[in-house]
Amino acid sequence: MPANLPPQYYELEREFKTEKDPREKLRLAQELLTLMPKHKGTDKLQADMKAKISKLKKQLVQGSRSHGARQVTAQDHIEKEGAAQVILIGPPNSGKSSLLEALTNARPLVADYPYSTRQPVTGMMTFETVQFQLIDTPPISMESYEAYLNGLVRNADLVALVCDLSANTMLADVKVVQQRLQERRILLMPEVTEHPEDPRYSYKKTLICAHKSYDDESGEKRRLLAESFPDFKMVATSILDDASLVAFGQAIYDCMNIMRVYTKPIGGQADFSDPIILPLGGTVEDAAIELHKDFAHKLKYAKVWGHGKYDGQRVQRDFVLADGDIIELHI
Ligand SMILES: Nc1nc2c(ncn2[C@@H]2O[C@H](COP(=O)(O)OP(=O)(O)O)[C@@H](O)[C@H]2O)c(=O)[nH]1
Ligand SMILES: [Mg+2]
C-alpha cells in the first residue's frame, strides 16, 4: 500500500536529516510522526520513526547525565519551575538583567555596557500567589547570538522581548532580534494556535516589554512598538516604577491563559497561599488530578465557592472552574 505522504513531510524530513541539535531533531521527529497519515501503508514508517524518537530521547537523557556534556546541556535546557517559564530576550543593554534583578532574588550582573551577560541566569518571581521562572539571557544583535539560545527559547512557555525605549535605534535593534531568531526558524507571535502552519518552525508566544518607560515621556517609542507589533500584548516597564513591575507579572499571567483554584478541607478554611494552576477551561477533575491521581479516581463530587455560584454549590467532576474559585473535594 502506498504511504501517500503529504509534500510537507518530505521538506521536514530533509530538515530532520541535516539537523545536528538533538533536542531540535527530537522535535522534528515528533512532527514527522504527526504528519504521517495513520494507515496500513505507513505502519513500518511509523514504527521506524517511533524507534528514532525513543533513541533520541535516550541520547538526551544520557547527555544530561554524562559529565562532559553537562555544561552545554545546562545552558541549552533549563528545567521548568513554577507556573510558567518566561525567557527575557532582547538587544544589548535593553535592561533584561535589571528586570531579573528587580523581580527576583537572583543577582545578575547589571552594567551600563553591552554584552555584560554571557550565561543564562534564572530567578523566580512572585505575582500575587503565582510563581514564574524568569531566564535572563545574553543579548541578540548583528554581532552576537549564542547558539544555545535556540534550545532555550524553543523550550520556554513565553518570550518577553525587552525593548529599550531610551535607545534611538530601538526599533532597528528589536527587528534584528526578530530576524536572527527567524533565521533559526523561531517566530515570535502574538498568539500561538495548536496546529502551526509550518511544522519546521517554532512559534513562540511573545510579550512585548516596553522597558525604561520613563525615558519615553512623549510615548512616541511606545507608539512605534505598538505599530510594529500589532496584536501583540505589550506592557510598559521601568525598574524605577514598582507598579509597572506588578503590571509585568499581570501581563505574563494573562498571556499564559491560566487560572488559580484554591482548595479547602471539608469544614475548614481555604488555603490562599498555594493555588492549583490550571489552564483556562479546567474542570474539577483537572484540579483533582493536580492534587493527586487517586483523588481524581475516587472523587464523588465537589463543592464550589466563587463568582457566579452560590456558596458551597455542589458540582460534578466535569464542572468548569473559574479563576479564584475555591473547591472542597468529596471522595
Ligand atoms: N532609565 C532606566 N535605565 C534602566 C532601566 N533598566 C535598566 N536600566 C539601565 O540600562 C543599562 C543596561 O541594563 P542591563 O540590565 O545590564 O541590560 P541587559 O544588557 O539587557 O541585561 C544599565 O545601565 C541599567 O541601569 C530602567 O527601567 N530605566
Ligand atoms: Mg544582561
Short mmCIF file of C-alpha atoms and ligand atoms in Angstrom, two decimals:
data_model
loop_
_atom_site.label_atom_id
_atom_site.label_comp_id
_atom_site.label_asym_id
_atom_site.label_seq_id
_atom_site.Cartn_x
_atom_site.Cartn_y
_atom_site.Cartn_z
CA MET A 1 0.00 0.00 0.00
CA PRO A 2 1.48 3.43 -0.86
CA ALA A 3 2.27 5.69 2.05
CA ASN A 4 0.72 8.84 0.45
CA LEU A 5 2.76 11.28 2.46
CA PRO A 6 1.94 14.99 2.25
CA PRO A 7 4.51 17.22 0.47
CA GLN A 8 5.36 18.98 3.76
CA TYR A 9 6.60 15.65 5.04
CA TYR A 10 9.46 15.48 2.56
CA GLU A 11 10.58 19.02 3.33
CA LEU A 12 10.54 18.33 7.03
CA GLU A 13 12.38 15.05 6.53
CA ARG A 14 15.22 16.92 4.79
CA GLU A 15 15.46 19.26 7.77
CA PHE A 16 15.42 16.28 10.12
CA LYS A 17 18.30 14.59 8.31
CA THR A 18 20.60 17.60 8.47
CA GLU A 19 19.68 18.82 11.96
CA LYS A 20 22.54 18.44 14.47
CA ASP A 21 20.95 19.66 17.70
CA PRO A 22 19.41 16.56 19.37
CA ARG A 23 16.57 18.48 21.00
CA GLU A 24 15.52 20.05 17.70
CA LYS A 25 15.96 16.68 15.97
CA LEU A 26 13.60 15.14 18.51
CA ARG A 27 11.04 17.87 17.94
CA LEU A 28 11.23 17.40 14.16
CA ALA A 29 10.88 13.61 14.56
CA GLN A 30 7.73 14.13 16.63
CA GLU A 31 6.36 16.50 13.99
CA LEU A 32 7.11 13.94 11.27
CA LEU A 33 5.18 11.31 13.17
CA THR A 34 2.12 13.55 13.49
CA LEU A 35 2.30 14.39 9.79
CA MET A 36 2.18 10.71 8.77
CA PRO A 37 -1.27 9.57 7.76
CA LYS A 38 -2.21 6.65 10.02
CA HIS A 39 -2.98 3.61 7.85
CA LYS A 40 -1.51 0.23 6.88
CA GLY A 41 0.77 1.80 4.25
CA THR A 42 2.64 3.81 6.87
CA ASP A 43 2.85 1.13 9.59
CA LYS A 44 6.54 0.48 9.04
CA LEU A 45 7.36 4.15 8.63
CA GLN A 46 5.54 4.94 11.88
CA ALA A 47 7.39 2.20 13.74
CA ASP A 48 10.74 3.42 12.39
CA MET A 49 10.01 6.99 13.44
CA LYS A 50 8.90 5.88 16.91
CA ALA A 51 12.17 3.98 17.28
CA LYS A 52 14.13 7.09 16.24
CA ILE A 53 12.20 9.20 18.74
CA SER A 54 12.90 6.74 21.53
CA LYS A 55 16.61 6.65 20.63
CA LEU A 56 16.84 10.46 20.58
CA LYS A 57 15.11 10.66 23.97
CA LYS A 58 17.62 8.20 25.42
CA GLN A 59 20.51 10.19 23.96
CA LEU A 60 19.18 13.36 25.56
CA VAL A 61 18.85 11.74 28.99
CA GLN A 62 22.34 10.24 28.75
CA GLY A 63 23.70 13.55 27.51
CA SER A 64 22.38 15.37 30.53
CA ARG A 65 23.86 12.73 32.88
CA SER A 66 27.33 12.47 31.35
CA HIS A 67 29.89 14.78 32.84
CA GLY A 68 31.40 16.21 29.70
CA ALA A 69 28.10 17.37 28.24
CA ARG A 70 26.80 18.93 31.41
CA GLN A 71 27.70 22.50 30.74
CA VAL A 72 26.27 22.70 27.26
CA THR A 73 23.12 20.89 28.38
CA ALA A 74 22.73 23.18 31.37
CA GLN A 75 22.81 26.24 29.12
CA ASP A 76 20.72 24.73 26.40
CA HIS A 77 17.92 23.49 28.62
CA ILE A 78 16.66 24.79 31.94
CA GLU A 79 14.25 22.66 33.98
CA LYS A 80 10.93 24.43 34.36
CA GLU A 81 9.74 25.62 37.74
CA GLY A 82 6.58 27.47 38.77
CA ALA A 83 3.52 28.21 36.66
CA ALA A 84 5.46 29.32 33.56
CA GLN A 85 8.98 29.67 32.23
CA VAL A 86 9.49 33.12 30.73
CA ILE A 87 12.63 33.93 28.76
CA LEU A 88 13.81 37.55 28.63
CA ILE A 89 15.47 38.29 25.32
CA GLY A 90 16.48 41.48 23.58
CA PRO A 91 19.23 43.70 22.20
CA PRO A 92 22.31 44.58 24.28
CA ASN A 93 21.73 46.93 27.23
CA SER A 94 17.93 46.86 26.96
CA GLY A 95 17.52 46.05 30.67
CA LYS A 96 16.99 42.27 30.76
CA SER A 97 19.31 41.69 33.71
CA SER A 98 17.86 44.69 35.55
CA LEU A 99 14.38 43.22 35.22
CA LEU A 100 15.55 39.89 36.59
CA GLU A 101 17.23 41.68 39.47
CA ALA A 102 14.21 43.83 40.25
CA LEU A 103 11.72 40.96 40.08
CA THR A 104 13.55 38.03 41.68
CA ASN A 105 16.17 37.18 44.27
CA ALA A 106 18.71 36.48 41.52
CA ARG A 107 21.65 38.88 41.32
CA PRO A 108 22.79 39.02 37.70
CA LEU A 109 25.43 41.50 36.59
CA VAL A 110 23.76 44.77 35.61
CA ALA A 111 26.06 47.08 33.69
CA ASP A 112 25.88 50.16 31.52
CA TYR A 113 28.00 48.48 28.86
CA PRO A 114 26.67 45.97 26.33
CA TYR A 115 27.38 42.20 26.36
CA SER A 116 27.74 42.09 30.14
CA THR A 117 25.59 38.93 30.39
CA ARG A 118 27.24 35.81 28.95
CA GLN A 119 25.36 32.97 30.62
CA PRO A 120 21.65 32.41 31.19
CA VAL A 121 20.62 33.21 34.75
CA THR A 122 17.30 32.19 36.29
CA GLY A 123 15.20 33.53 39.14
CA MET A 124 11.69 33.03 40.49
CA MET A 125 9.29 35.97 40.55
CA THR A 126 6.06 36.11 42.51
CA PHE A 127 2.91 37.57 41.07
CA GLU A 128 0.20 37.57 43.76
CA THR A 129 0.10 33.86 44.67
CA VAL A 130 1.77 32.58 41.50
CA GLN A 131 5.43 31.92 40.79
CA PHE A 132 7.02 32.44 37.39
CA GLN A 133 10.50 31.39 36.40
CA LEU A 134 12.44 34.11 34.55
CA ILE A 135 15.52 33.46 32.45
CA ASP A 136 17.93 36.31 31.73
CA THR A 137 19.98 35.80 28.58
CA PRO A 138 22.90 37.28 26.65
CA PRO A 139 21.93 39.89 24.06
CA ILE A 140 20.96 39.23 20.47
CA SER A 141 22.45 41.57 17.87
CA MET A 142 24.14 41.50 14.45
CA GLU A 143 27.42 40.70 16.21
CA SER A 144 26.17 38.28 18.80
CA TYR A 145 23.95 35.24 19.06
CA GLU A 146 24.69 32.43 21.49
CA ALA A 147 23.76 29.13 19.80
CA TYR A 148 22.24 27.69 22.98
CA LEU A 149 19.51 30.36 22.80
CA ASN A 150 17.78 28.23 20.14
CA GLY A 151 17.00 25.50 22.65
CA LEU A 152 16.21 27.88 25.50
CA VAL A 153 13.75 29.96 23.50
CA ARG A 154 12.04 26.92 21.99
CA ASN A 155 11.54 25.37 25.39
CA ALA A 156 10.18 28.46 27.16
CA ASP A 157 6.43 28.92 27.72
CA LEU A 158 6.59 32.62 26.93
CA VAL A 159 9.09 35.03 25.38
CA ALA A 160 9.39 38.52 26.87
CA LEU A 161 11.01 40.73 24.25
CA VAL A 162 12.69 43.53 26.20
CA CYS A 163 12.79 46.73 24.11
CA ASP A 164 14.81 49.76 25.26
CA LEU A 165 12.65 52.89 24.92
CA SER A 166 15.67 55.07 25.69
CA ALA A 167 17.59 53.90 22.60
CA ASN A 168 17.33 55.86 19.36
CA THR A 169 17.86 52.64 17.46
CA MET A 170 15.18 50.75 19.43
CA LEU A 171 13.11 49.56 16.50
CA ALA A 172 16.06 48.53 14.34
CA ASP A 173 17.64 46.68 17.29
CA VAL A 174 14.45 44.79 18.05
CA LYS A 175 13.97 43.90 14.38
CA VAL A 176 17.46 42.36 14.40
CA VAL A 177 16.43 40.16 17.33
CA GLN A 178 13.31 39.07 15.48
CA GLN A 179 15.24 38.43 12.29
CA ARG A 180 18.06 36.46 13.91
CA LEU A 181 15.53 34.16 15.56
CA GLN A 182 13.66 33.78 12.32
CA GLU A 183 16.88 32.64 10.62
CA ARG A 184 16.85 29.84 13.18
CA ARG A 185 13.23 29.02 12.44
CA ILE A 186 11.84 30.62 15.59
CA LEU A 187 8.94 33.00 15.02
CA LEU A 188 7.75 35.46 17.65
CA MET A 189 3.95 35.50 17.66
CA PRO A 190 1.17 37.39 19.43
CA GLU A 191 -0.73 34.13 19.87
CA VAL A 192 0.04 30.50 19.13
CA THR A 193 -2.50 28.13 17.66
CA GLU A 194 -2.37 24.40 18.28
CA HIS A 195 -1.74 23.50 14.67
CA PRO A 196 1.15 25.54 13.30
CA GLU A 197 1.11 26.23 9.58
CA ASP A 198 4.68 25.11 9.02
CA PRO A 199 6.00 22.41 11.32
CA ARG A 200 9.62 23.29 10.60
CA TYR A 201 9.15 26.48 12.61
CA SER A 202 8.77 27.00 16.34
CA TYR A 203 6.05 29.56 17.01
CA LYS A 204 6.61 31.34 20.31
CA LYS A 205 4.03 33.41 22.09
CA THR A 206 5.65 36.76 22.86
CA LEU A 207 5.01 39.62 25.25
CA ILE A 208 6.45 42.97 24.19
CA CYS A 209 8.10 44.67 27.13
CA ALA A 210 8.40 48.43 26.53
CA HIS A 211 11.19 48.91 29.04
CA LYS A 212 12.75 52.06 30.56
CA SER A 213 9.33 53.62 30.05
CA TYR A 214 10.31 56.80 31.98
CA ASP A 215 12.68 57.62 29.13
CA ASP A 216 9.78 57.85 26.69
CA GLU A 217 7.87 60.82 28.05
CA SER A 218 6.07 61.62 24.82
CA GLY A 219 5.02 57.98 24.35
CA GLU A 220 6.44 58.13 20.82
CA LYS A 221 8.58 54.99 21.13
CA ARG A 222 5.72 53.05 22.62
CA ARG A 223 3.51 54.00 19.67
CA LEU A 224 6.24 52.85 17.29
CA LEU A 225 6.43 49.49 19.04
CA ALA A 226 2.67 49.02 19.03
CA GLU A 227 2.60 49.76 15.30
CA SER A 228 5.43 47.34 14.57
CA PHE A 229 3.97 44.57 16.69
CA PRO A 230 0.23 44.79 16.06
CA ASP A 231 -1.86 42.27 18.03
CA PHE A 232 0.97 41.54 20.46
CA LYS A 233 0.34 42.11 24.13
CA MET A 234 2.54 44.97 25.32
CA VAL A 235 3.45 46.16 28.82
CA ALA A 236 5.39 49.29 29.80
CA THR A 237 8.00 48.68 32.48
CA SER A 238 10.65 50.55 34.40
CA ILE A 239 12.78 49.38 37.28
CA LEU A 240 12.05 52.79 38.83
CA ASP A 241 8.31 52.06 38.97
CA ASP A 242 7.10 49.22 41.21
CA ALA A 243 3.56 49.36 39.82
CA SER A 244 4.92 48.65 36.35
CA LEU A 245 6.69 45.56 37.67
CA VAL A 246 3.39 44.29 39.08
CA ALA A 247 1.82 45.02 35.69
CA PHE A 248 4.56 42.91 34.10
CA GLY A 249 3.53 39.98 36.34
CA GLN A 250 -0.12 40.52 35.43
CA ALA A 251 0.76 40.60 31.72
CA ILE A 252 2.64 37.30 31.98
CA TYR A 253 -0.30 35.79 33.85
CA ASP A 254 -2.75 36.98 31.18
CA CYS A 255 -0.55 35.67 28.35
CA MET A 256 -0.43 32.20 29.86
CA ASN A 257 -4.21 31.64 29.81
CA ILE A 258 -4.14 30.09 33.23
CA MET A 259 -6.23 30.38 36.39
CA ARG A 260 -5.86 29.79 40.11
CA VAL A 261 -8.09 27.49 42.08
CA TYR A 262 -7.85 27.23 45.87
CA THR A 263 -8.64 24.19 47.93
CA LYS A 264 -10.21 23.89 51.35
CA PRO A 265 -10.56 20.89 53.63
CA ILE A 266 -14.14 19.82 54.43
CA GLY A 267 -15.45 22.21 57.07
CA GLY A 268 -12.12 24.10 57.15
CA GLN A 269 -10.65 27.31 55.75
CA ALA A 270 -9.35 27.78 52.20
CA ASP A 271 -5.59 27.84 51.68
CA PHE A 272 -4.92 31.01 49.69
CA SER A 273 -1.15 30.66 49.73
CA ASP A 274 -0.79 27.74 47.37
CA PRO A 275 -3.22 27.70 44.44
CA ILE A 276 -3.61 24.94 41.91
CA ILE A 277 -2.70 26.37 38.50
CA LEU A 278 -4.93 25.16 35.68
CA PRO A 279 -5.37 26.15 32.05
CA LEU A 280 -8.46 28.30 31.46
CA GLY A 281 -11.42 25.99 30.99
CA GLY A 282 -10.04 23.47 33.52
CA THR A 283 -12.55 21.33 35.43
CA VAL A 284 -12.97 19.99 38.95
CA GLU A 285 -11.45 16.74 37.69
CA ASP A 286 -8.37 18.56 36.35
CA ALA A 287 -7.90 20.19 39.75
CA ALA A 288 -8.23 16.82 41.49
CA ILE A 289 -5.62 15.29 39.16
CA GLU A 290 -3.21 18.12 40.02
CA LEU A 291 -3.67 17.36 43.72
CA HIS A 292 -3.34 13.60 43.49
CA LYS A 293 -4.15 10.97 40.88
CA ASP A 294 -6.05 8.92 43.48
CA PHE A 295 -8.24 11.90 44.30
CA ALA A 296 -9.41 12.07 40.73
CA HIS A 297 -10.32 8.37 40.74
CA LYS A 298 -12.22 8.46 43.99
CA LEU A 299 -13.88 11.84 43.54
CA LYS A 300 -17.65 11.68 44.14
CA TYR A 301 -18.46 15.39 43.89
CA ALA A 302 -17.11 18.79 44.88
CA LYS A 303 -18.43 21.94 46.49
CA VAL A 304 -17.50 25.26 44.92
CA TRP A 305 -17.36 28.84 46.17
CA GLY A 306 -16.76 31.68 43.74
CA HIS A 307 -18.15 34.30 41.44
CA GLY A 308 -21.47 33.31 39.82
CA LYS A 309 -22.10 30.32 42.09
CA TYR A 310 -23.99 30.05 45.29
CA ASP A 311 -21.75 29.29 48.27
CA GLY A 312 -20.91 25.62 48.53
CA GLN A 313 -22.69 24.75 45.30
CA ARG A 314 -22.47 21.01 44.70
CA VAL A 315 -20.90 20.15 41.31
CA GLN A 316 -19.72 17.13 39.36
CA ARG A 317 -16.22 16.37 38.09
CA ASP A 318 -16.79 17.92 34.65
CA PHE A 319 -17.75 21.32 36.15
CA VAL A 320 -15.68 24.10 34.54
CA LEU A 321 -13.92 26.24 37.15
CA ALA A 322 -13.14 29.97 37.05
CA ASP A 323 -10.15 32.00 38.27
CA GLY A 324 -10.25 32.39 42.05
CA ASP A 325 -12.74 29.57 42.73
CA ILE A 326 -12.45 27.64 45.99
CA ILE A 327 -13.15 23.91 45.90
CA GLU A 328 -13.80 21.27 48.51
CA LEU A 329 -13.35 17.75 47.17
CA HIS A 330 -15.50 14.91 48.46
CA ILE A 331 -14.20 11.39 47.93
N1 LIG B 1 16.38 54.56 32.96
C1 LIG B 1 16.37 53.25 33.11
N2 LIG B 1 17.52 52.55 32.99
C2 LIG B 1 17.48 51.22 33.13
C3 LIG B 1 16.25 50.53 33.39
N3 LIG B 1 16.52 49.20 33.43
C4 LIG B 1 17.84 49.08 33.23
N4 LIG B 1 18.44 50.28 33.05
C5 LIG B 1 19.87 50.57 32.79
O1 LIG B 1 20.19 50.03 31.50
C6 LIG B 1 21.55 49.54 31.49
C7 LIG B 1 21.59 48.11 30.99
O2 LIG B 1 20.94 47.29 31.91
P1 LIG B 1 21.14 45.70 31.94
O3 LIG B 1 20.08 45.18 32.84
O4 LIG B 1 22.54 45.32 32.23
O5 LIG B 1 20.78 45.36 30.41
P2 LIG B 1 20.95 43.97 29.62
O6 LIG B 1 22.19 44.09 28.85
O7 LIG B 1 19.72 43.91 28.75
O8 LIG B 1 20.95 42.87 30.64
C8 LIG B 1 22.06 49.69 32.92
O9 LIG B 1 22.82 50.87 32.99
C9 LIG B 1 20.79 49.81 33.74
O10 LIG B 1 20.98 50.53 34.93
C10 LIG B 1 15.03 51.29 33.52
O11 LIG B 1 13.94 50.79 33.72
N5 LIG B 1 15.16 52.65 33.36
MG MG B 2 22.34 41.48 30.88
#
